[in-house]
Amino acid sequence: VQLVESGGGLVQAGGSLRLSCVASGRVGNIHAMAWYRQTPGKERELVGHMTGGGTPVIADSVKGRFTMSRVASKSTWYLQMNNLKPEDTAVYYCRSIGAQNSWGQGTQVTVAS
């Protein structure tokens, strides 16, 4: 499975971004998809995850502002981020979980105060 993220960028505090994660390869082997984020010097932090057709489970740190969704026909998962804060600045990664676990290359999100 190969994953490609997109949608990152620079946004003002309070703004919104939608990240996309497009999967290719043996997409049928994907059991779940997760989003992580990482800032320099820190470990990757789980932002949320969802199984196919399941309800997203969002980390407490971003609950109420972030949500996940999926368009199965496009093999695409989304992370909708609203009311962004400077502390949300990070590189965001998607990770597929299944017969083969894969990471995307990451997309930078920068939130200016």
Coordinates of C-alpha atoms in Angstrom, one line a residue:
V1 CA 0.0 0.0 0.0
Q2 CA 1.3 3.4 -0.9
L3 CA -0.1 6.6 0.7
V4 CA 0.2 10.2 -0.5
E5 CA -0.9 13.1 1.7
S6 CA -1.8 16.6 0.5
G7 CA -3.6 19.6 1.7
G8 CA -1.2 21.1 4.1
G9 CA -0.1 24.7 4.1
L10 CA 0.0 27.9 6.0
V11 CA -3.2 29.1 7.7
Q12 CA -4.1 31.8 10.2
A13 CA -5.2 30.8 13.7
G14 CA -8.9 30.0 13.6
G15 CA -8.8 28.8 10.0
S16 CA -9.4 25.4 8.5
L17 CA -7.6 22.9 6.4
R18 CA -8.6 19.6 4.9
L19 CA -5.8 17.0 4.5
S20 CA -6.2 14.2 2.1
C21 CA -4.6 10.7 2.1
V22 CA -4.9 8.8 -1.2
A23 CA -4.1 5.1 -1.0
S24 CA -3.0 2.9 -3.9
G25 CA -1.9 -0.7 -4.2
R26 CA -3.7 -3.3 -2.2
V27 CA -6.2 -0.9 -0.8
G28 CA -8.5 -3.8 0.1
N29 CA -6.0 -4.9 2.7
I30 CA -6.5 -1.7 4.7
H31 CA -8.3 -2.4 7.9
A32 CA -8.0 1.1 9.4
M33 CA -6.5 4.5 8.7
A34 CA -4.9 6.8 11.2
W35 CA -3.6 10.3 11.2
Y36 CA -0.5 11.3 13.2
R37 CA 1.4 14.5 13.6
Q38 CA 4.9 15.3 14.6
T39 CA 6.8 18.3 15.7
P40 CA 10.7 18.5 15.8
G41 CA 12.1 16.7 18.8
K42 CA 8.8 15.0 19.7
E43 CA 7.3 11.6 19.0
R44 CA 4.5 11.2 16.5
E45 CA 1.2 11.9 18.2
L46 CA -1.9 10.0 17.2
V47 CA -4.6 12.5 16.1
G48 CA -7.3 10.0 15.1
H49 CA -8.2 6.7 13.5
M50 CA -11.1 5.0 11.9
T51 CA -11.9 1.5 10.6
G52 CA -13.7 1.0 7.3
G53 CA -17.2 2.3 7.8
G54 CA -16.6 2.9 11.4
T55 CA -16.9 6.0 13.5
P56 CA -13.7 8.1 13.8
V57 CA -12.0 8.1 17.1
I58 CA -10.4 11.5 17.7
A59 CA -7.7 12.4 20.2
D60 CA -8.8 14.5 23.2
S61 CA -6.3 17.2 22.2
V62 CA -8.2 18.0 19.0
K63 CA -11.7 16.6 19.7
G64 CA -14.4 19.0 18.6
R65 CA -12.1 20.6 16.1
F66 CA -10.8 17.7 13.9
T67 CA -12.7 15.0 12.3
M68 CA -12.0 12.1 9.8
S69 CA -13.9 10.9 6.9
R70 CA -13.5 8.5 3.9
V71 CA -14.6 8.3 0.3
A72 CA -14.2 4.6 -0.4
S73 CA -14.7 4.9 -4.1
K74 CA -11.7 7.3 -4.2
S75 CA -9.6 5.3 -1.7
T76 CA -9.2 8.6 0.0
W77 CA -9.3 9.5 3.7
Y78 CA -9.6 13.0 5.0
L79 CA -8.7 14.9 8.1
Q80 CA -10.8 18.0 8.5
M81 CA -9.2 20.5 10.8
N82 CA -11.2 23.5 12.0
N83 CA -10.4 26.3 14.4
L84 CA -6.7 25.7 14.0
K85 CA -4.3 26.8 16.7
P86 CA -0.6 27.5 16.5
E87 CA 0.0 24.4 18.6
D88 CA -1.4 22.4 15.7
T89 CA 1.6 23.2 13.7
A90 CA 3.3 19.9 12.7
V91 CA 3.9 17.5 9.9
Y92 CA 0.8 15.4 9.5
Y93 CA 1.1 11.8 8.4
C94 CA -1.5 9.2 7.5
R95 CA -0.9 5.5 8.3
S96 CA -2.7 2.5 6.9
I97 CA -3.2 -0.5 9.2
G98 CA -3.8 -3.9 7.9
A99 CA -1.9 -6.8 6.2
Q100 CA 0.8 -4.1 5.4
N101 CA 1.2 -1.0 7.5
S102 CA 2.4 2.0 5.6
W103 CA 3.2 5.6 6.2
G104 CA 2.7 8.5 3.9
Q105 CA 5.4 11.1 3.3
G106 CA 3.8 13.7 5.4
T107 CA 2.4 17.2 4.8
Q108 CA 3.4 20.3 6.7
V109 CA 0.7 22.3 8.5
T110 CA 1.7 25.7 9.8
V111 CA -0.7 27.8 11.9
A112 CA 0.2 31.4 12.3
S113 CA -0.9 33.3 15.4

